[in-house]
Short mmCIF file of C-alpha atoms in Angstrom, two decimals:
data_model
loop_
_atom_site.label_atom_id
_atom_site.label_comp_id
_atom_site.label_asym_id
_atom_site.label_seq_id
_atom_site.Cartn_x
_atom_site.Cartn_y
_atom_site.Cartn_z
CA UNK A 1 8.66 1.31 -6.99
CA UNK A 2 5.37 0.95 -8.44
CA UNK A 3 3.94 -2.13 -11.31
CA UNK A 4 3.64 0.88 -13.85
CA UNK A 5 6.91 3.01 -12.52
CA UNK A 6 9.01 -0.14 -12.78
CA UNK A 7 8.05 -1.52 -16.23
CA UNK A 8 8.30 2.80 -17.16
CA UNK A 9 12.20 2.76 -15.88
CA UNK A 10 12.88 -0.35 -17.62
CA UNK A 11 11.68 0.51 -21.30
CA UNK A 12 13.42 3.91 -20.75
CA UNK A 13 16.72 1.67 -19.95
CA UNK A 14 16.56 -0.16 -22.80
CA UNK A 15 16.38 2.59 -24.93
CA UNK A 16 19.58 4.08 -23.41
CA UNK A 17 20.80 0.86 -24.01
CA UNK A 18 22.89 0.40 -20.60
CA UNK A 19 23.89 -3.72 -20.49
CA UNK A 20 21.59 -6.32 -19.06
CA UNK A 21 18.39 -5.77 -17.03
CA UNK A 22 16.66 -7.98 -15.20
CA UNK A 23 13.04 -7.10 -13.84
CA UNK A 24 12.22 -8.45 -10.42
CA UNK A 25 15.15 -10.74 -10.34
CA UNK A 26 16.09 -12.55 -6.70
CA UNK A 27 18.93 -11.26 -5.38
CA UNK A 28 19.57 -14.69 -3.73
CA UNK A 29 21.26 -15.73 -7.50
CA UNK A 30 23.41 -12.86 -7.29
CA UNK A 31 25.17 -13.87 -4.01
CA UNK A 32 27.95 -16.33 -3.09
CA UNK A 33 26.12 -17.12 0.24
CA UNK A 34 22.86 -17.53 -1.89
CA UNK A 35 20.54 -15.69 0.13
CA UNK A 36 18.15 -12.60 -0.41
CA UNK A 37 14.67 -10.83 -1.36
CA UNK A 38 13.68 -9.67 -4.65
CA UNK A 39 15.19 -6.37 -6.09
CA UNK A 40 12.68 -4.29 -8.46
CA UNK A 41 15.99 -4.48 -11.07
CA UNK A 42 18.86 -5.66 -11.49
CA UNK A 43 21.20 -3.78 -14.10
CA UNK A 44 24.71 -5.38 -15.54
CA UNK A 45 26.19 -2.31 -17.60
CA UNK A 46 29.09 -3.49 -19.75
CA UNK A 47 31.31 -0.57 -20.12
CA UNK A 48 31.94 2.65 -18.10
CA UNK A 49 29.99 4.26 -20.73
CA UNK A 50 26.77 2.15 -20.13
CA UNK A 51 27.30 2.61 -16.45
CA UNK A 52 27.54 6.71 -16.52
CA UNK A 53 24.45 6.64 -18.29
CA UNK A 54 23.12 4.36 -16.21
CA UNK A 55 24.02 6.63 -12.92
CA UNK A 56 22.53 9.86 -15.04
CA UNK A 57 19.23 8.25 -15.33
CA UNK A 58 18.44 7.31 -11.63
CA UNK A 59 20.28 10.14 -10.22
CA UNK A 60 17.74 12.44 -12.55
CA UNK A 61 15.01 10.25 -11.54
CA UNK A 62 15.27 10.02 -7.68
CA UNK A 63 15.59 6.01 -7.98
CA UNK A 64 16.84 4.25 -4.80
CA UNK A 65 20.06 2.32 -5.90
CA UNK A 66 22.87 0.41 -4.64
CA UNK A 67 26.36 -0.31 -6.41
CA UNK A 68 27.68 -3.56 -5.98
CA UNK A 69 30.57 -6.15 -7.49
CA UNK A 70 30.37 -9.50 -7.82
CA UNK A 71 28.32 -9.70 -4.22
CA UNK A 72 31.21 -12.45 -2.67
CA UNK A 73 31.40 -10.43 0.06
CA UNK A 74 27.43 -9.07 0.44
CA UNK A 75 24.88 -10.08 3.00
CA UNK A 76 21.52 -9.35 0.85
CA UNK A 77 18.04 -8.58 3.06
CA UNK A 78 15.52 -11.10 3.35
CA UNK A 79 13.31 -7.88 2.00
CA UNK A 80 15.17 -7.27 -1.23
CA UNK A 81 15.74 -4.25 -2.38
CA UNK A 82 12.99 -1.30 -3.98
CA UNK A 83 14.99 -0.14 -6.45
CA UNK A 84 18.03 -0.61 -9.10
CA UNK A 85 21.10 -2.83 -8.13
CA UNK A 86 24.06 -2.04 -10.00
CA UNK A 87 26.29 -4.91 -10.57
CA UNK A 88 29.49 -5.76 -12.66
CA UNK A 89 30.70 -8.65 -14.18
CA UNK A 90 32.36 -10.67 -17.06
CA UNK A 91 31.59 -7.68 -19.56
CA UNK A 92 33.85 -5.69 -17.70
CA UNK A 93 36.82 -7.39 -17.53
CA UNK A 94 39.54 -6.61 -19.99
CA UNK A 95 43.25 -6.18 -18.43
CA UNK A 96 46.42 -4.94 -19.95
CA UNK A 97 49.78 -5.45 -18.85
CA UNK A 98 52.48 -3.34 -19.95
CA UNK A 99 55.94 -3.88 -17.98
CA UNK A 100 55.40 -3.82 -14.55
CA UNK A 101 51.96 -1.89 -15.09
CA UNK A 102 48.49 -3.82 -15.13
CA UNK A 103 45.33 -1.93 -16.07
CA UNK A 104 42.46 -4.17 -16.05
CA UNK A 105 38.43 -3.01 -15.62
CA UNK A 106 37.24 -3.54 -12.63
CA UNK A 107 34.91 -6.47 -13.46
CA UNK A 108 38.15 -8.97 -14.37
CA UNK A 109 37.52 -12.19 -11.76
CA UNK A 110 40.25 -11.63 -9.09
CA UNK A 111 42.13 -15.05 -9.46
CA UNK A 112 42.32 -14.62 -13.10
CA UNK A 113 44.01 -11.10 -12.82
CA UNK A 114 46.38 -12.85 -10.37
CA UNK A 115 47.29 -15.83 -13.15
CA UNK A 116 47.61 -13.54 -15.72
CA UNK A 117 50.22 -11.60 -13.16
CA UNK A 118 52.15 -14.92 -12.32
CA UNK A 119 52.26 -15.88 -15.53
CA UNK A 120 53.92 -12.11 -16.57
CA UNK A 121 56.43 -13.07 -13.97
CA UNK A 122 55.21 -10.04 -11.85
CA UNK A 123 54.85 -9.95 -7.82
CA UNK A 124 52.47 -8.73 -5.33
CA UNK A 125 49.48 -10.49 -6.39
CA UNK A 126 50.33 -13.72 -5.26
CA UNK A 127 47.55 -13.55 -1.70
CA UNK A 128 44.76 -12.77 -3.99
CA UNK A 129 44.61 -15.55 -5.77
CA UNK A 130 41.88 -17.54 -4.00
CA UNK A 131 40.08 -14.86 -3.34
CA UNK A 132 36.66 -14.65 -5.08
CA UNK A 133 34.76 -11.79 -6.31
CA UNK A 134 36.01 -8.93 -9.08
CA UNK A 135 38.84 -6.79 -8.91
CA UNK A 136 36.35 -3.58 -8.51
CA UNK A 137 35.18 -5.09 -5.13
CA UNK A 138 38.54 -6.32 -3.69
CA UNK A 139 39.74 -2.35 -4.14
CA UNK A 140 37.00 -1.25 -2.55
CA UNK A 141 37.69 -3.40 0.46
CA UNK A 142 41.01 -3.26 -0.01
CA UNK A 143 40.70 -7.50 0.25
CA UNK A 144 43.49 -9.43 0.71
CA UNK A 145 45.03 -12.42 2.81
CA UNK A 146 47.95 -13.25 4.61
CA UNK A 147 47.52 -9.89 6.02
CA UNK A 148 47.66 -7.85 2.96
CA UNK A 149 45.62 -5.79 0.99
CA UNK A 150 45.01 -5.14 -2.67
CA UNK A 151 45.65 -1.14 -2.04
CA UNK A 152 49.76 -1.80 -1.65
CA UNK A 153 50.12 -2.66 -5.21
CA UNK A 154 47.67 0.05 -6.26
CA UNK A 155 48.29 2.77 -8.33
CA UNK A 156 45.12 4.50 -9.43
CA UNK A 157 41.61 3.58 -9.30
CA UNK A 158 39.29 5.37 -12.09
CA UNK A 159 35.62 5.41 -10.88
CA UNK A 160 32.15 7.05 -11.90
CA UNK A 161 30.56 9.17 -9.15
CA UNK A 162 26.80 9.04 -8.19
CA UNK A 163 25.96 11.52 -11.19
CA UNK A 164 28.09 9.63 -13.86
CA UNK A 165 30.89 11.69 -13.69
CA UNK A 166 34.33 10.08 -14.39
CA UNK A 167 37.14 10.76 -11.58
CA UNK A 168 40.32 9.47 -11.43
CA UNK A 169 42.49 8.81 -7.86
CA UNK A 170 45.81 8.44 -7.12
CA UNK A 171 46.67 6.03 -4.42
CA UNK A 172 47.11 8.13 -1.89
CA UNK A 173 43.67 9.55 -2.31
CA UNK A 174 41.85 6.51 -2.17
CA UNK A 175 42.55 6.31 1.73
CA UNK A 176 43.72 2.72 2.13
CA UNK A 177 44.00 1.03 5.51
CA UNK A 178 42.78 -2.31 6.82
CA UNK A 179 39.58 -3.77 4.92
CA UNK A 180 38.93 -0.18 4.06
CA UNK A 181 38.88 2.34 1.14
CA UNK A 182 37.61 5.87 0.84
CA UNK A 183 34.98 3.70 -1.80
CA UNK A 184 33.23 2.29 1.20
CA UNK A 185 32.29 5.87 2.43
CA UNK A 186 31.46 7.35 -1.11
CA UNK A 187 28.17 5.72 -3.74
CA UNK A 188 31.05 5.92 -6.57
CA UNK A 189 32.04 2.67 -8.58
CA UNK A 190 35.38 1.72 -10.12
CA UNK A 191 35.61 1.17 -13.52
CA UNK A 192 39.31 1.14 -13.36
CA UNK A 193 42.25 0.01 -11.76
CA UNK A 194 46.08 0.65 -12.98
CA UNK A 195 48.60 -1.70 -10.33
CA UNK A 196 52.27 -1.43 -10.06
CA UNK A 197 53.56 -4.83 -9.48
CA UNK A 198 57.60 -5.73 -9.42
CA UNK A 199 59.50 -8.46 -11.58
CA UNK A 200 59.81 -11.92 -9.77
CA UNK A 201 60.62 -14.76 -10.85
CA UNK A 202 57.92 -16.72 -13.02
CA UNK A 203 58.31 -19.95 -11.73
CA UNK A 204 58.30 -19.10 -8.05
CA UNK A 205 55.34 -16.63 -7.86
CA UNK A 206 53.18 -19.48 -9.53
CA UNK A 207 54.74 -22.08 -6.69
CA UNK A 208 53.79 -19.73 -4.14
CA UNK A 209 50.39 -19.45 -5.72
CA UNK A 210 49.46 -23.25 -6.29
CA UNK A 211 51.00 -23.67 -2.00
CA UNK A 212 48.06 -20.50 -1.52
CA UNK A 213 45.42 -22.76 -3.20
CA UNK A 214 46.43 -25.90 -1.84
CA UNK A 215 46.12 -24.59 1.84
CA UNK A 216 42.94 -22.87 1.27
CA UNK A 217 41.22 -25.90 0.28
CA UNK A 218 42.23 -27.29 3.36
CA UNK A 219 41.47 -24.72 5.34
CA UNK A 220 38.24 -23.45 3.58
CA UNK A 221 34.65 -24.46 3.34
CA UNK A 222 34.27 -24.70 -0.99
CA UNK A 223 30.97 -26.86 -1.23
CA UNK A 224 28.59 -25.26 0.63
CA UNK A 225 27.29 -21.26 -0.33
CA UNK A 226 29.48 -18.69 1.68
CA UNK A 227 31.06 -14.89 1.59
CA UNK A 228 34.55 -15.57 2.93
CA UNK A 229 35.98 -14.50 6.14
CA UNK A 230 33.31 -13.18 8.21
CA UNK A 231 35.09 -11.20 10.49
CA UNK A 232 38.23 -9.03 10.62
CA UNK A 233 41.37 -9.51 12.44
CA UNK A 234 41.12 -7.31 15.32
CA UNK A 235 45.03 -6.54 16.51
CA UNK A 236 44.20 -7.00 20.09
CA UNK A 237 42.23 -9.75 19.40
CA UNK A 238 44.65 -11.36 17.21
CA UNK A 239 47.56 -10.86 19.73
CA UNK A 240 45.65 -12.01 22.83
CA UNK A 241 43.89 -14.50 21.21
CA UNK A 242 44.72 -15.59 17.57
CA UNK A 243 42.96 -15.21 14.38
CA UNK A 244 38.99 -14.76 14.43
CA UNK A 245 38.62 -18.72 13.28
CA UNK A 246 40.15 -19.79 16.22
CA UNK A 247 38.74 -17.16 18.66
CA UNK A 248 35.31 -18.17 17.43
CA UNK A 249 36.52 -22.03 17.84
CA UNK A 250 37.71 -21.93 21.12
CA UNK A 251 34.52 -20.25 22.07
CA UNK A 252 32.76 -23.44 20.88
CA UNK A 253 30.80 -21.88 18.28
CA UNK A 254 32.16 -24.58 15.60
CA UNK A 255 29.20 -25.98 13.90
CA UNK A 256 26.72 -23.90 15.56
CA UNK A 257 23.49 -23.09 13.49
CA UNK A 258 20.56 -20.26 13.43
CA UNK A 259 17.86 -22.01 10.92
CA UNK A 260 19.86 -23.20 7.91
CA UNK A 261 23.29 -20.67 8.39
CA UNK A 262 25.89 -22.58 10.25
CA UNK A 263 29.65 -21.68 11.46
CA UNK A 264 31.58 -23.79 9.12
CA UNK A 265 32.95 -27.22 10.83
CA UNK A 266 35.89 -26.50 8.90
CA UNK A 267 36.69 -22.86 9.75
CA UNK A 268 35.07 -20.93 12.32
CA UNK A 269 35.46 -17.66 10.58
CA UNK A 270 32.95 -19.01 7.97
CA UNK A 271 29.15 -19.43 8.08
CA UNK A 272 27.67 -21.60 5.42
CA UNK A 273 24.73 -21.74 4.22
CA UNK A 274 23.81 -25.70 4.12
CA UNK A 275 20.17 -25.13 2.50
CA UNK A 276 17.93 -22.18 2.80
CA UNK A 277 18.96 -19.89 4.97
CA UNK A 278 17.86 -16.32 5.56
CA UNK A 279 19.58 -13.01 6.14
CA UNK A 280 18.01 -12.92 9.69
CA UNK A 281 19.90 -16.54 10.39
CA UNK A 282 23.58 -15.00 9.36
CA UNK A 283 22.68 -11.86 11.27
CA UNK A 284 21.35 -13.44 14.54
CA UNK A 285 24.64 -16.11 14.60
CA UNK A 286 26.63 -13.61 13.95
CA UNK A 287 25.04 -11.28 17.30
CA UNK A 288 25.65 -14.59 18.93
CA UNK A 289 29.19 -15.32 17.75
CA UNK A 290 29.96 -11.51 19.12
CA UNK A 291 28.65 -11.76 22.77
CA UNK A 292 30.12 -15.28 22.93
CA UNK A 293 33.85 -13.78 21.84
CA UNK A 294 32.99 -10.89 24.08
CA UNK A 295 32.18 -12.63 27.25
CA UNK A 296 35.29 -14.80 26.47
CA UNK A 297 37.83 -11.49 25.63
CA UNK A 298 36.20 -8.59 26.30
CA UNK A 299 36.40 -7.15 22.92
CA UNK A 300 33.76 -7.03 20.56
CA UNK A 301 34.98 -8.44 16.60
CA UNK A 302 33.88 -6.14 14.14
CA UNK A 303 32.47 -8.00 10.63
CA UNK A 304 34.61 -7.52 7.05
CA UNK A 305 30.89 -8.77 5.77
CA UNK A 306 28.97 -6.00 4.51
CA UNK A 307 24.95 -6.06 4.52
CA UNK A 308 22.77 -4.20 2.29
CA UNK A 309 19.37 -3.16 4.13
CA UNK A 310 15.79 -2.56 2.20
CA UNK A 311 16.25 0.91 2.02
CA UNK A 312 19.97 0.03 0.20
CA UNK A 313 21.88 1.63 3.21
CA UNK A 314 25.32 -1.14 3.10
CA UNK A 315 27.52 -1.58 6.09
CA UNK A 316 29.32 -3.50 8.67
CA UNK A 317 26.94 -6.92 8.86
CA UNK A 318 27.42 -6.19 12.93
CA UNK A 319 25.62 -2.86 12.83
CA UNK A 320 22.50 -4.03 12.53
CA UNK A 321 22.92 -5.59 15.41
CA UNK A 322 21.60 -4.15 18.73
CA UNK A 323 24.93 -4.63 20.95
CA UNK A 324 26.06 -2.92 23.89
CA UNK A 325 29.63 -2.30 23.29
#
């Protein structure tokens, strides 16, 4: 947007009064793999309220935006972003538990909602617990590890749609299945989440989570800037071949670079960023980490990282590749 448009859209969003804004703000400090252009603004609403007004105002003014969480699992452009990114956080992060039942806002950190959960002496959120990013996002991808997802435990999701309108889903509405959510196909955003765990026993489901953490540092690049897994578990793939880390491994991808991105020495299935690196250095090592797995299996792995383009279209980090499959 224009100089006088932008600084016109942000005094008329602080009069609404709709959480943080931050004018030309680099979207780079907004990421976990630290990378990414400037977006005109950034906008950190702090309660469903905020954020329905929020959603009114560019819907009614034809403003480009993009809804995001906490961005663990978002591949920024090297372009930025000409318009509003809406992102939650800490302000949004209250959680109630009540029995078996957990309602908690969809900003609440993802580990922390799994502590609070151990230390209720509830079960099923054990796998999320070194998981980063906000609860909102990990619905929305229906995260998880040891090949779960978040969505088995759900119960309903409440979410805002694109004109500020509240809606609230049942489960089976919200169209779980692997690394996918009906939230992925629709610009709403979760404000909400109400989970149905089941009574465990206290002491074991916080073992089970300290044995989680203690393999993933192992196992997981911590030091250097990075989004997680890169790429899905593809079922053929998987039972041909093994998980993506060591499909991308025995490839002899392991270290490889593009510029500063690199495939993690430590886990294939992660590319780090060990300095400055770009958008266009995940995207190209990840074209190459596809025709390399390709060549060697014939099938082409399919990325859980999602990019967001300058024009604020989000999807699959491999679409924007130009493969052949």
């Amino acid at each position: 947007m224009s100089c006088s448009n932008l600084h016109s859209h942000v005094a008329a969003l602080q009069l609404l009064g709709i959480g943080r804004i931050l004018v030309n703000a680099p979207l780079k400090n907004h990421s976990y793999w630290k990378i990414g252009g400037v977006a005109d603004i950034v906008a950190e609403p702090a309660t469903a309220e905020q954020l329905s007004g929020l959603l009114r105002y560019v819907a009614e003014h034809g403003i480009s935006h993009i809804v995001v969480g906490d961005a663990s699992n978002i591949l920024f452009s090297d372009e930025g972003f000409r318009g509003v990114v809406i992102k939650t956080g800490r302000a949004m992060s209250n959680c109630r538990i009540e029995g078996t039942v957990i309602t908690a806002q969809a900003g609440i950190a993802v580990p922390r909602l799994a502590r609070k959960a151990g230390m209720a002496g509830l079960t099923g959120l054990e796998h999320t617990i070194g998981i980063p990013g906000r609860l909102g996002g990990l619905v929305a991808m229906n995260g998880g590890s040891l090949q779960q997802g978040i969505g088995e435990v759900v119960r309903t999701v409440v979410c805002v749609d694109e004109f500020g309108e509240k809606i609230e889903l049942a489960k089976e509405a919200c169209d779980f299945s692997y690394r996918h959510s009906l939230f992925l196909e629709k610009s709403w955003f979760i404000t909400d989440v109400v989970l149905e765990l089941k009574i465990g026993d206290k002491a074991d489901v916080l073992r089970q989570m300290r044995q989680i953490l203690r393999e993933r540092r192992q196992k997981f690049p911590r030091r250097l800037p990075n989004c997680g897994s890169v790429f899905k578990n593809h079922p053929m793939l998987y039972e041909k071949y093994g998980p993506p880390g060591k499909v991308i491994e025995d490839a002899g991808l392991k270290g490889v670079s593009v510029g500063d991105a690199q495939v993690s020495c430590q886990h294939a299935n992660f590319i780090v960023n060990t300095g400055n690196a770009r958008a266009a250095d995940v995207l190209e090592l990840i074209r190459i980490i596809r025709e390399k797995v390709h060549q060697k299996t014939n099938i082409w792995p399919e990325c859980e990282v999602r990019y967001v383009s300058p024009s604020g279209q989000i999807g699959p980090a491999h679409l924007e590749q130009n493969s052949h499959e």
